[in-house]
XYZ file of C-alpha atoms in Angstrom:
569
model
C 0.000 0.000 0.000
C 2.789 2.293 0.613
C 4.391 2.056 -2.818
C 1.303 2.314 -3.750
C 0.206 5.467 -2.772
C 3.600 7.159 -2.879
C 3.469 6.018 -6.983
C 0.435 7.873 -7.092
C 2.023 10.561 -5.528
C 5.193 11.254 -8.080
C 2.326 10.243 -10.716
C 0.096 13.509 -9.856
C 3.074 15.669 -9.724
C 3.973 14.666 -13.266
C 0.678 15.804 -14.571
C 1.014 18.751 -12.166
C 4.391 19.817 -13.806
C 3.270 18.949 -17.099
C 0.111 20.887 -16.928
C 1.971 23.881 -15.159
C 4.910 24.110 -17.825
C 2.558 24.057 -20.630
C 0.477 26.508 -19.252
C 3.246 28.768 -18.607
C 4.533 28.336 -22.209
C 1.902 29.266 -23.518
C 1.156 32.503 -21.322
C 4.367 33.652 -22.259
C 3.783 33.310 -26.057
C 0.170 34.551 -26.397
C 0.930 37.769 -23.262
C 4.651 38.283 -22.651
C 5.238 38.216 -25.979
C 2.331 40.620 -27.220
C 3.251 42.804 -24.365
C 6.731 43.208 -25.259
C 5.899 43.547 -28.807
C 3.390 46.635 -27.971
C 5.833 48.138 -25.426
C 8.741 48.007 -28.371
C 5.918 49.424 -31.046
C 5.330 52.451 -28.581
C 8.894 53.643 -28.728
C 7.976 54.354 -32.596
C 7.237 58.128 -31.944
C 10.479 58.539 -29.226
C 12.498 56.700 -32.004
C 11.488 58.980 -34.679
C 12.005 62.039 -32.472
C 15.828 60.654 -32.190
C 16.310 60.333 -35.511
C 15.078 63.791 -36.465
C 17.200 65.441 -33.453
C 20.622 63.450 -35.551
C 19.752 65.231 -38.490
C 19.509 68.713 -36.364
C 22.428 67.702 -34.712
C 23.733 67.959 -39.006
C 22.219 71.325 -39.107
C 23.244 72.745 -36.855
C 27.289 71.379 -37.531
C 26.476 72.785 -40.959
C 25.089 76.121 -39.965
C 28.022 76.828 -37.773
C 30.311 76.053 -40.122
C 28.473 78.165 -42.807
C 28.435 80.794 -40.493
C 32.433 81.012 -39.483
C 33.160 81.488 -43.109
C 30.718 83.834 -44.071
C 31.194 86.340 -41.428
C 34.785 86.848 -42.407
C 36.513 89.676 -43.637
C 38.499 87.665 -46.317
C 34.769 86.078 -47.438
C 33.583 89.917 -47.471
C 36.513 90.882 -49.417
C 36.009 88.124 -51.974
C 32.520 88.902 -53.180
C 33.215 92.225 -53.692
C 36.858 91.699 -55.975
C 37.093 87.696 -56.549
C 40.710 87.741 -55.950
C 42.236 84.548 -56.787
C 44.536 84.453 -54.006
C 40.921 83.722 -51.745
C 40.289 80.440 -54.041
C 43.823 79.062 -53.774
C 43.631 79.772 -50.345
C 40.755 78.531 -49.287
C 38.576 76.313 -51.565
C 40.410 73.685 -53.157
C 40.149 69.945 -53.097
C 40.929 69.683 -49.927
C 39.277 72.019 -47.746
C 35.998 70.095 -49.364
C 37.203 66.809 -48.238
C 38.083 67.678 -44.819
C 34.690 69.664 -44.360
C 32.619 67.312 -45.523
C 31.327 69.900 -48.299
C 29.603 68.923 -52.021
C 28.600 72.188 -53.053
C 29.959 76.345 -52.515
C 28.112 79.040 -53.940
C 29.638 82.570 -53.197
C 26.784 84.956 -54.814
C 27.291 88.972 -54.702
C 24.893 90.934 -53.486
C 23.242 91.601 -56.793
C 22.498 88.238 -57.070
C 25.192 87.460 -59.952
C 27.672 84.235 -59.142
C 31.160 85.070 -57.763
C 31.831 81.448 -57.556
C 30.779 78.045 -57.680
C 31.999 74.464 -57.278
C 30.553 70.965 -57.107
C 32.603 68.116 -55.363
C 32.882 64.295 -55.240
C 34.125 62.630 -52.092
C 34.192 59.449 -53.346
C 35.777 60.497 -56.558
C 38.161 63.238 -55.055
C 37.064 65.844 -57.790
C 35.261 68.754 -58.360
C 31.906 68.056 -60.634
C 29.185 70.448 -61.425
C 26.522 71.761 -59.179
C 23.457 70.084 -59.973
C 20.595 72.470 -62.525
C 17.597 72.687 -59.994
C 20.017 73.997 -56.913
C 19.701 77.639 -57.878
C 15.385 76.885 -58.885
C 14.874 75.211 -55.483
C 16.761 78.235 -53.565
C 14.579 80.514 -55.579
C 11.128 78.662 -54.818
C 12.078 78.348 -50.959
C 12.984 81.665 -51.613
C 16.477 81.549 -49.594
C 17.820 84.643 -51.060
C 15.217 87.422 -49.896
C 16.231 88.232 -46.443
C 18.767 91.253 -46.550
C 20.090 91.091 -43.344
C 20.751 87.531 -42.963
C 23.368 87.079 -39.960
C 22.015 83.750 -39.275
C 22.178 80.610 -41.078
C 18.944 79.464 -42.906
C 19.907 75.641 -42.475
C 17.300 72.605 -44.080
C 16.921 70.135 -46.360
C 15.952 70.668 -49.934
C 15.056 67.752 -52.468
C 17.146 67.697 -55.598
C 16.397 65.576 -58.649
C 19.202 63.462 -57.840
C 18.382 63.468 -53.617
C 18.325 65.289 -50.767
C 20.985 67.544 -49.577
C 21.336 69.528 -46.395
C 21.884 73.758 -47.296
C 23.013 77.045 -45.433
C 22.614 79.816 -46.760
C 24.480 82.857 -44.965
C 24.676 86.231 -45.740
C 28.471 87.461 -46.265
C 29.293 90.165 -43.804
C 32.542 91.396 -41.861
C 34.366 89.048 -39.184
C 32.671 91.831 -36.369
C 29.050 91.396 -38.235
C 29.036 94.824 -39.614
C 27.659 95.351 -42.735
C 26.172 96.124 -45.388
C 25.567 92.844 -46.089
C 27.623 92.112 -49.536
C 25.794 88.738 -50.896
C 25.386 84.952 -50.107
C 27.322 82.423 -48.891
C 25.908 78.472 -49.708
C 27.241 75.387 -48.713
C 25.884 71.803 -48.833
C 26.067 68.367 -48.149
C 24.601 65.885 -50.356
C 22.518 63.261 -47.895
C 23.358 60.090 -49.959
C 23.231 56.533 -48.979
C 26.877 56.523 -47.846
C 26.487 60.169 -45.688
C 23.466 58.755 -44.106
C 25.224 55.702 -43.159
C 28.236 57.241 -41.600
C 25.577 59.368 -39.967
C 23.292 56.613 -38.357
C 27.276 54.995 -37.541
C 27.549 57.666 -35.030
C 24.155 57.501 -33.572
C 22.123 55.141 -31.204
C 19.629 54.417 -33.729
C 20.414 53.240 -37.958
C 17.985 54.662 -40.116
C 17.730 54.861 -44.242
C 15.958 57.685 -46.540
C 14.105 55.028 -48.621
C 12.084 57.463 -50.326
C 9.847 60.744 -50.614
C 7.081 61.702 -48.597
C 4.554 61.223 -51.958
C 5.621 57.780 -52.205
C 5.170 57.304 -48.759
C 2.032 55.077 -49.171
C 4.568 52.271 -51.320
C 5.782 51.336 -48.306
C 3.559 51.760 -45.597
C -0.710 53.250 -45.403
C -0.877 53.970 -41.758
C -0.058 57.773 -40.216
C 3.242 57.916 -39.506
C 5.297 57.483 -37.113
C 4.567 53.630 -37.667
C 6.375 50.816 -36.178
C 5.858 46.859 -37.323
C 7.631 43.427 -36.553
C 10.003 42.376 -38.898
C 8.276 39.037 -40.429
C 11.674 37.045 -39.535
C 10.746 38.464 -35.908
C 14.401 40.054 -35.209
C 14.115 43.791 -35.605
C 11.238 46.287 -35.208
C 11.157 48.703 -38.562
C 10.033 52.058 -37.727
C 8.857 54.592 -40.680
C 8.895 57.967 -39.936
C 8.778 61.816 -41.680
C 11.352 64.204 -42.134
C 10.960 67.938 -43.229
C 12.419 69.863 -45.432
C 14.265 73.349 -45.035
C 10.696 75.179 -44.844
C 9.093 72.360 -42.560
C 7.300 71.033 -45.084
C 7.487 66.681 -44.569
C 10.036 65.700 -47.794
C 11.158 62.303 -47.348
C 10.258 58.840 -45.772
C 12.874 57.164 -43.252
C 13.335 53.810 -42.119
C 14.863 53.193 -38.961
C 15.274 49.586 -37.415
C 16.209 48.195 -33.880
C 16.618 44.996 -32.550
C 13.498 42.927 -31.577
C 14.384 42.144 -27.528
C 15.041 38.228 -28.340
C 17.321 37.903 -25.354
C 15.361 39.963 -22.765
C 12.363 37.649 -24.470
C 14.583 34.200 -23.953
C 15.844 34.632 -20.619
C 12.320 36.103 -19.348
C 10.940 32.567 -20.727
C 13.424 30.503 -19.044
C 13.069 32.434 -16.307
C 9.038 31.397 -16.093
C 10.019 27.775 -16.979
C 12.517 27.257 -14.090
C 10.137 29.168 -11.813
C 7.900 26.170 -12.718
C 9.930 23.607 -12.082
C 11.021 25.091 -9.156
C 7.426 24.938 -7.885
C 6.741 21.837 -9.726
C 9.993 20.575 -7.415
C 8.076 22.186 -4.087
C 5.009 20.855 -4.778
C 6.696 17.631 -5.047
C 8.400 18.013 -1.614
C 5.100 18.690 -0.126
C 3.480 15.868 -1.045
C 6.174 13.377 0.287
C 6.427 15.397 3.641
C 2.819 15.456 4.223
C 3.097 11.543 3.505
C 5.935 10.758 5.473
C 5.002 12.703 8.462
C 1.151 12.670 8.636
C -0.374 9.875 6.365
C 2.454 7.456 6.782
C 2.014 7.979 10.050
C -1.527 7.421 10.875
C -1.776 4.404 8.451
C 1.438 2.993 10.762
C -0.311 3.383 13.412
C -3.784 1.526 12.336
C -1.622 -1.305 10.923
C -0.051 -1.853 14.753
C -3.554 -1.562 15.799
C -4.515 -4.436 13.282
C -1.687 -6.169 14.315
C -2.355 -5.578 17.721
C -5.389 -7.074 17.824
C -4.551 -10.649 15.975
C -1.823 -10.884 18.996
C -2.311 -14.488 20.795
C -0.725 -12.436 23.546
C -3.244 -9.279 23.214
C -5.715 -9.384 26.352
C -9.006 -9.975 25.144
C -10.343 -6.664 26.388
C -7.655 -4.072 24.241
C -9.563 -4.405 21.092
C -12.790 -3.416 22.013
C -11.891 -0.526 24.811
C -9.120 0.751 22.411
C -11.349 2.442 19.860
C -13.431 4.290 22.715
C -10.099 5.306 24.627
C -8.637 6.688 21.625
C -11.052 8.377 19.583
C -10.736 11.504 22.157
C -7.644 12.007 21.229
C -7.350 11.593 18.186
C -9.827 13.823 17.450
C -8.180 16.608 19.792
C -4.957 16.129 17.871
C -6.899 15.913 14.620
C -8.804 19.239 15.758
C -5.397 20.615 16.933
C -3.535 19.949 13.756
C -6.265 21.258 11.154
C -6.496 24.527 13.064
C -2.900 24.869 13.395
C -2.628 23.975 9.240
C -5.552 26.652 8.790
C -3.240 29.395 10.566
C -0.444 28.321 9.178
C -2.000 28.325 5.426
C -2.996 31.785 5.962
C 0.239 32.883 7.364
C 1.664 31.683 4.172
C -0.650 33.578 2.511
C -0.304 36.546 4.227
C 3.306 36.204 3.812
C 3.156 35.591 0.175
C 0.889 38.904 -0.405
C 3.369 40.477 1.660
C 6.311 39.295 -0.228
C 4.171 40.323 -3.169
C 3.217 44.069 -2.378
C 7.074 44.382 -1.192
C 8.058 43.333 -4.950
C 5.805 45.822 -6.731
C 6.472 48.405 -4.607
C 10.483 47.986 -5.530
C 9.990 47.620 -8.901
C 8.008 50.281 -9.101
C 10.585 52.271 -6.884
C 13.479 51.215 -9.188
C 11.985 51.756 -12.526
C 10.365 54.867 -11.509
C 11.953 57.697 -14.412
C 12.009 60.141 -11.810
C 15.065 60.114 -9.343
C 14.125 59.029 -5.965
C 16.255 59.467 -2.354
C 15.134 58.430 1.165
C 17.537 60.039 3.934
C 17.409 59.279 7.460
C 19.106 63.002 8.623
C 21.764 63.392 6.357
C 22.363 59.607 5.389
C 20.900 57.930 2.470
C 18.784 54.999 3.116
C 17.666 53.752 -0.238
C 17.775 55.725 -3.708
C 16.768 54.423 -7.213
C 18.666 53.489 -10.517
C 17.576 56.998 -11.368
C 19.357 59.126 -8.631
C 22.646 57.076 -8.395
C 22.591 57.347 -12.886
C 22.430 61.378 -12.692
C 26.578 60.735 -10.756
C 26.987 57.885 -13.125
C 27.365 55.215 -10.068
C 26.217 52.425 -8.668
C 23.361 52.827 -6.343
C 25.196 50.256 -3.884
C 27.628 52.892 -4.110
C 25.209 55.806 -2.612
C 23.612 53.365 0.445
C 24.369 53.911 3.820
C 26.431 57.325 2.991
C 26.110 60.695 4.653
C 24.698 63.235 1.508
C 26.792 65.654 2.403
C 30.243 63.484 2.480
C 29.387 62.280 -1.505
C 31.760 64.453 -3.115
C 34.485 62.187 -1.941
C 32.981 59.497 -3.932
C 32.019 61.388 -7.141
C 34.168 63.091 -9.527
C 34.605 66.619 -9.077
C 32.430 68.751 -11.324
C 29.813 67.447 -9.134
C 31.215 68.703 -6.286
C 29.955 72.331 -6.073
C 26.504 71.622 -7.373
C 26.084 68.887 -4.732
C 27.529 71.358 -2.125
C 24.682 73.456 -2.783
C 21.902 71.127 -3.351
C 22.676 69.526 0.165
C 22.805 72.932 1.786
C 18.875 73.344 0.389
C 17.710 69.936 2.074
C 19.457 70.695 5.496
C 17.774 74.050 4.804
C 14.258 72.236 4.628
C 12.057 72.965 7.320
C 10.726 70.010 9.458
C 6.942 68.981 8.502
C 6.407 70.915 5.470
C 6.946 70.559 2.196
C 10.102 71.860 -0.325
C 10.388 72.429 -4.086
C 12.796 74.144 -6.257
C 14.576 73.875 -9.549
C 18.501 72.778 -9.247
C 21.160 71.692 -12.296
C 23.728 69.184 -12.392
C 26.217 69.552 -14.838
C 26.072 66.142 -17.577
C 29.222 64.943 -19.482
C 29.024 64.806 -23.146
C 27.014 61.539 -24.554
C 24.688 61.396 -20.809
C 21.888 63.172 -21.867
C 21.637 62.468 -25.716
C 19.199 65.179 -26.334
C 19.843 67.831 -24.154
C 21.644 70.820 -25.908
C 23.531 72.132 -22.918
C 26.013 70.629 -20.409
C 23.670 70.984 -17.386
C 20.491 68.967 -16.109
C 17.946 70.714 -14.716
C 15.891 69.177 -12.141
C 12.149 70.067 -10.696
C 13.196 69.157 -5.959
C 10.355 68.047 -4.109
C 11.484 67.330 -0.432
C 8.506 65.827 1.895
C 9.041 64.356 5.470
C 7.394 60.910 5.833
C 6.827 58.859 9.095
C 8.225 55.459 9.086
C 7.531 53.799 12.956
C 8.949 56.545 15.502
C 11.700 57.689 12.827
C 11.090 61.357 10.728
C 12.873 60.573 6.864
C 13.054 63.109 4.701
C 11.433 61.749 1.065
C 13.329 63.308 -2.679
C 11.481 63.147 -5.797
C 13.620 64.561 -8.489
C 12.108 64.859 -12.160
C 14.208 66.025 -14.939
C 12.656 69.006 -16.799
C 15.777 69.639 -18.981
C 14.020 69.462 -22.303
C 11.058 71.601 -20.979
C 12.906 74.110 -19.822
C 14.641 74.106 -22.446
C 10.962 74.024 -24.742
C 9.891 77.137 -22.798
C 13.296 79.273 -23.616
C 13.397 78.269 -27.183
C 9.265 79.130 -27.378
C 10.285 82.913 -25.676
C 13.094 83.131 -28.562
C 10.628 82.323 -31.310
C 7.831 84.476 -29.484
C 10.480 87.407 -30.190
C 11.404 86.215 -33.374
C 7.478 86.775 -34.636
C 7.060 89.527 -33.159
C 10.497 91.086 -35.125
C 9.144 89.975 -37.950
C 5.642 91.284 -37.566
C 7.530 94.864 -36.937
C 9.985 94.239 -40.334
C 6.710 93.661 -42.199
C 5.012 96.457 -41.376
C 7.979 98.691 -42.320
C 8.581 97.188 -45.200
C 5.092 97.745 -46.341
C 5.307 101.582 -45.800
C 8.437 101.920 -47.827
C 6.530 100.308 -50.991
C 3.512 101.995 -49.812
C 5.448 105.704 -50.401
C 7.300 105.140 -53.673
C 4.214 104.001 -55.161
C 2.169 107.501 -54.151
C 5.520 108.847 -55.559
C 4.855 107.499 -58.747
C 1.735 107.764 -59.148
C 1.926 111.663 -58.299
C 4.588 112.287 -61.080
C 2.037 110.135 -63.687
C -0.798 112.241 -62.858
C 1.263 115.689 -63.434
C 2.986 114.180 -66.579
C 1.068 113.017 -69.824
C 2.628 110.343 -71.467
C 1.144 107.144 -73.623
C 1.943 104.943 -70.746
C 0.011 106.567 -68.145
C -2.675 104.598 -67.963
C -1.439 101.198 -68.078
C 1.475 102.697 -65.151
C -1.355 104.116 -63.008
C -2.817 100.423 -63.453
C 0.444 98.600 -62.752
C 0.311 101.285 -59.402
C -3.037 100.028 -58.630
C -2.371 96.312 -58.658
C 0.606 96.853 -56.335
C -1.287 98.871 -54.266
C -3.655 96.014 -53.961
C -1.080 93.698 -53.111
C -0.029 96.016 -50.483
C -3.390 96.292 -48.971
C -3.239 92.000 -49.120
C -0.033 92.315 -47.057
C -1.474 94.652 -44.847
C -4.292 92.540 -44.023
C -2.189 89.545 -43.803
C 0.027 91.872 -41.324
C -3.079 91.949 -39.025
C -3.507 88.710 -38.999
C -0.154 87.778 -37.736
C -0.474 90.108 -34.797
C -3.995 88.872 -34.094
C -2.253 85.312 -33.915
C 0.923 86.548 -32.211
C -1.187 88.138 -29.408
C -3.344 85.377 -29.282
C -0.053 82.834 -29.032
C 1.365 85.444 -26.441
C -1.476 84.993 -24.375
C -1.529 81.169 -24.205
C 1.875 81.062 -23.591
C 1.788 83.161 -20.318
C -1.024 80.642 -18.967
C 1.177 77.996 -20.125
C 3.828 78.937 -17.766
C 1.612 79.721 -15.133
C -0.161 76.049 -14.974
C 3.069 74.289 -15.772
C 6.135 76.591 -14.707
């Protein structure tokens, strides 16, 4: 009977195991899977915002570099005389290799071509500049701002491709003028520029085609992200714009499907289940050894007992009344004491639970999170200890204000400071300000500065009899950094708005000029001038409105930007 049973016993937790392992296997492909597949598909519009900030990240290396040489007195001298000496000097062969540079267009300030040069990196020559370069910089029209100190940097789309452009208007090394003419340079964004691009970058991406042909490769609004059918790499299509933020071309960006993360999560689950497949199977034989083992023992003696020549005659019949007391006090005892004990385990287990979401959600948290007991740290997240570059093992158990012994030193006087504010905090209430840290290059890929600004909250919190002081710090780098660039272009409209309206008033007064002298002069043309007058008059009066429209929309932009910063900032 006892091989029996304990058969039956390694039988049930075969099925158990089986059924368990199965089950798992097939939670993990139909949920784990999907969930990690719509987590990776959600990163499409972060993804495409990366690969658009690479490209500015090309502008803007561009646009300085377009800049340095066209405020220069040499530049300014060239446009006006052409003197040789400048293109011996400076625009050979190899000043376009080592800048990177396909195309230079010096153009005077009449508009007429003071030079112009094509280049091949791959050939090492000089090639001509492509026919629709000078119609494209006419329909953006590139070439009407008279006072252009900075860069007008974008892309524009050739016949033959795209290609990144600055235009620059040529003016003395101080940025005195007049300004004398144009200064163009470009970069042709071919296959082999892009990839040396996306080599640099976190993220590889591909023009594959223009935004009209867009719907050849995929019919959803972009940014779109889909599985790659060998189910390796997610392929994310996105837009970029051209130089007057109109969308121009199609990219393709992919990134590795998380196989690994998916692997080891899955044999993670499996072991999991065998380990409790293994437990389960250790329970059984301990409750059999110890309890059911036992009490079938003990009615076998009993039976044994009683077919004893050597048994008194009156032990069988008495021993069922003697011990049926007992053995349901011990049976009574031991099913309570399993009840409590089940629900300890239970309680434990939620416990153990709760504790487990409460870390992860402590340690995945994106804002940075510190506990302190006084001045000493008691736990901090990834978060906190990654704004120091550390460990967070590193940061436990250390007094705040001592960390500048363990962190390199351009932390050192920000941290002074920061821990001077949270001794500083008053006891019971609450704290928030705005602090920096400065980053090291590559830290903070988007960020345009070398400092991190951070949004403080300090709160006290009661844990038993002890008082800890609770630090939530949120990064709010890129809005700040949204609010000063929004104030710049605010002033930028509002420049232009002012430009406009001058610039209407000296058309506005020629015109009456002209019209005057037609009126006190006959001539065969009069009518057809005066008519020629009223049409740009008209046009005028189209500006003007359009002039009032702007400031209607400037105010109105002005407006919602102030309650912007009051709600948010």
């Amino acid at each position: 009977m006892r091989q029996s049973v304990f058969g039956h016993l390694i039988l049930a937790t075969l099925i158990f195991s089986t059924l368990l392992i199965s089950g798992v296997l097939l939670v993990s492909h139909f949920t784990v899977m999907q969930g990690i597949t719509d987590a990776e598909r959600a990163t499409a519009p972060e993804v495409a915002e990366k690969v658009v900030q690479i490209l500015k990240m090309e502008e803007k290396s561009l646009s300085l570099f377009t800049h340095d040489w066209g405020v220069w007195d040499d530049t300014y001298q060239f446009v006006q005389d052409g003197n040789y000496q400048y293109i011996q000097s400076n625009l050979q062969d190899g000043t376009f290799s080592a800048s990177q540079l396909d195309l230079a267009i010096y153009l005077n300030k009449t508009g007429g071509v003071v030079f112009q040069k094509g280049y091949d990196s791959q050939k090492q020559s000089a090639v001509p500049i492509p026919d629709d370069v000078f119609d494209l910089i006419s329909r953006y029209q590139l070439l009407t701002d008279p006072d252009l100190v900075d860069p007008i940097t974008g892309i524009i789309p050739l016949k033959s491709g795209p290609v990144l452009i600055a235009v620059q208007g040529i003016y003395r090394s101080d940025e005195t003028g007049p300004q004398e003419g144009y200064l163009i340079f470009g970069r042709y964004l071919d296959e082999d520029r892009i990839m040396e691009i996306s080599d640099n970058s976190v993220f590889p991406f591909q023009i594959v085609g223009t935004y009209a042909d867009r719907e050849q490769y995929v019919k959803a609004s972009l940014p779109y992200a889909e599985l790659d059918p060998s189910g390796q790499k997610f392929i994310i299509y996105s837009v970029i714009s051209d130089i007057r933020d109109n969308p121009a071309y199609l990219v393709k960006t992919e990134i590795p499907f998380r196989t690994p993360y998916t692997s080891s999560l899955i044999l993670y689950l499996i072991l999991t289940s065998a380990i409790l497949c293994g437990l389960f199977f250790a329970g059984l034989i301990l409750y059999y050894r110890r309890y059911l083992l036992f009490h079938l023992q003990g009615i076998a003696n009993i039976l044994d007992s009683s077919q004893s020549p050597d048994c008194q005659p009156c032990i069988l019949p008495n021993a069922p009344v003697e011990l049926t007391p007992l053995v349901k006090a011990v049976d009574n005892t031991a099913s309570s004491l399993r009840k409590h004990q089940d629900e300890l385990a239970r309680t434990q287990e939620e416990l153990a639970e709760a504790e487990e979401r409460i870390r992860i959600l402590f340690e995945q948290a994106q804002d940075a999170i510190c506990v302190l007991d006084g001045t000493k740290i008691v736990d901090c997240n990834q978060a906190f200890s990654a704004i120091f570059q550390k460990e967070r093992g590193t940061f436990i158990g250390q007094d705040l204000c001592q960390l500048s012994v363990h962190i390199d030193n351009r932390y050192s006087s920000s941290l002074h400071g920061f821990c001077q504010r949270i001794l500083d905090h008053p006891a019971g209430s609450g704290t928030r300000f705005e602090w920096s840290f400065p980053v090291s290059s590559g830290q903070i890929s988007d960020a345009s500065s070398d400092q991190v600004v951070f949004d403080i909250i300090i709160r006290d919190i009661r844990y038993h009899e002890n008082s800890l002081v609770f630090i939530i710090a949120r990064d709010i780098t890129r809005q700040v950094e949204f609010q000063q660039n929004q104030e710049r272009l605010y002033q930028q409209l509002e420049e232009n708005l002012v430009h406009m309206g001058a610039l209407n008033d000296q058309i506005r007064n020629p015109l009456t000029i002209i019209s005057t002298l037609v009126d006190e002069n006959e001539s065969p043309e009069k009518d057809r001038i005066l008519y020629e007058v009223d049409r740009i008059d008209k046009l005028i009066d189209r500006l003007d409105d359009g002039f009032i429209s702007s400031e209607k929309v400037w105010q109105y932009l002005h407006k919602k930007h102030e309650k912007f910063e009051d709600t948010v900032f």
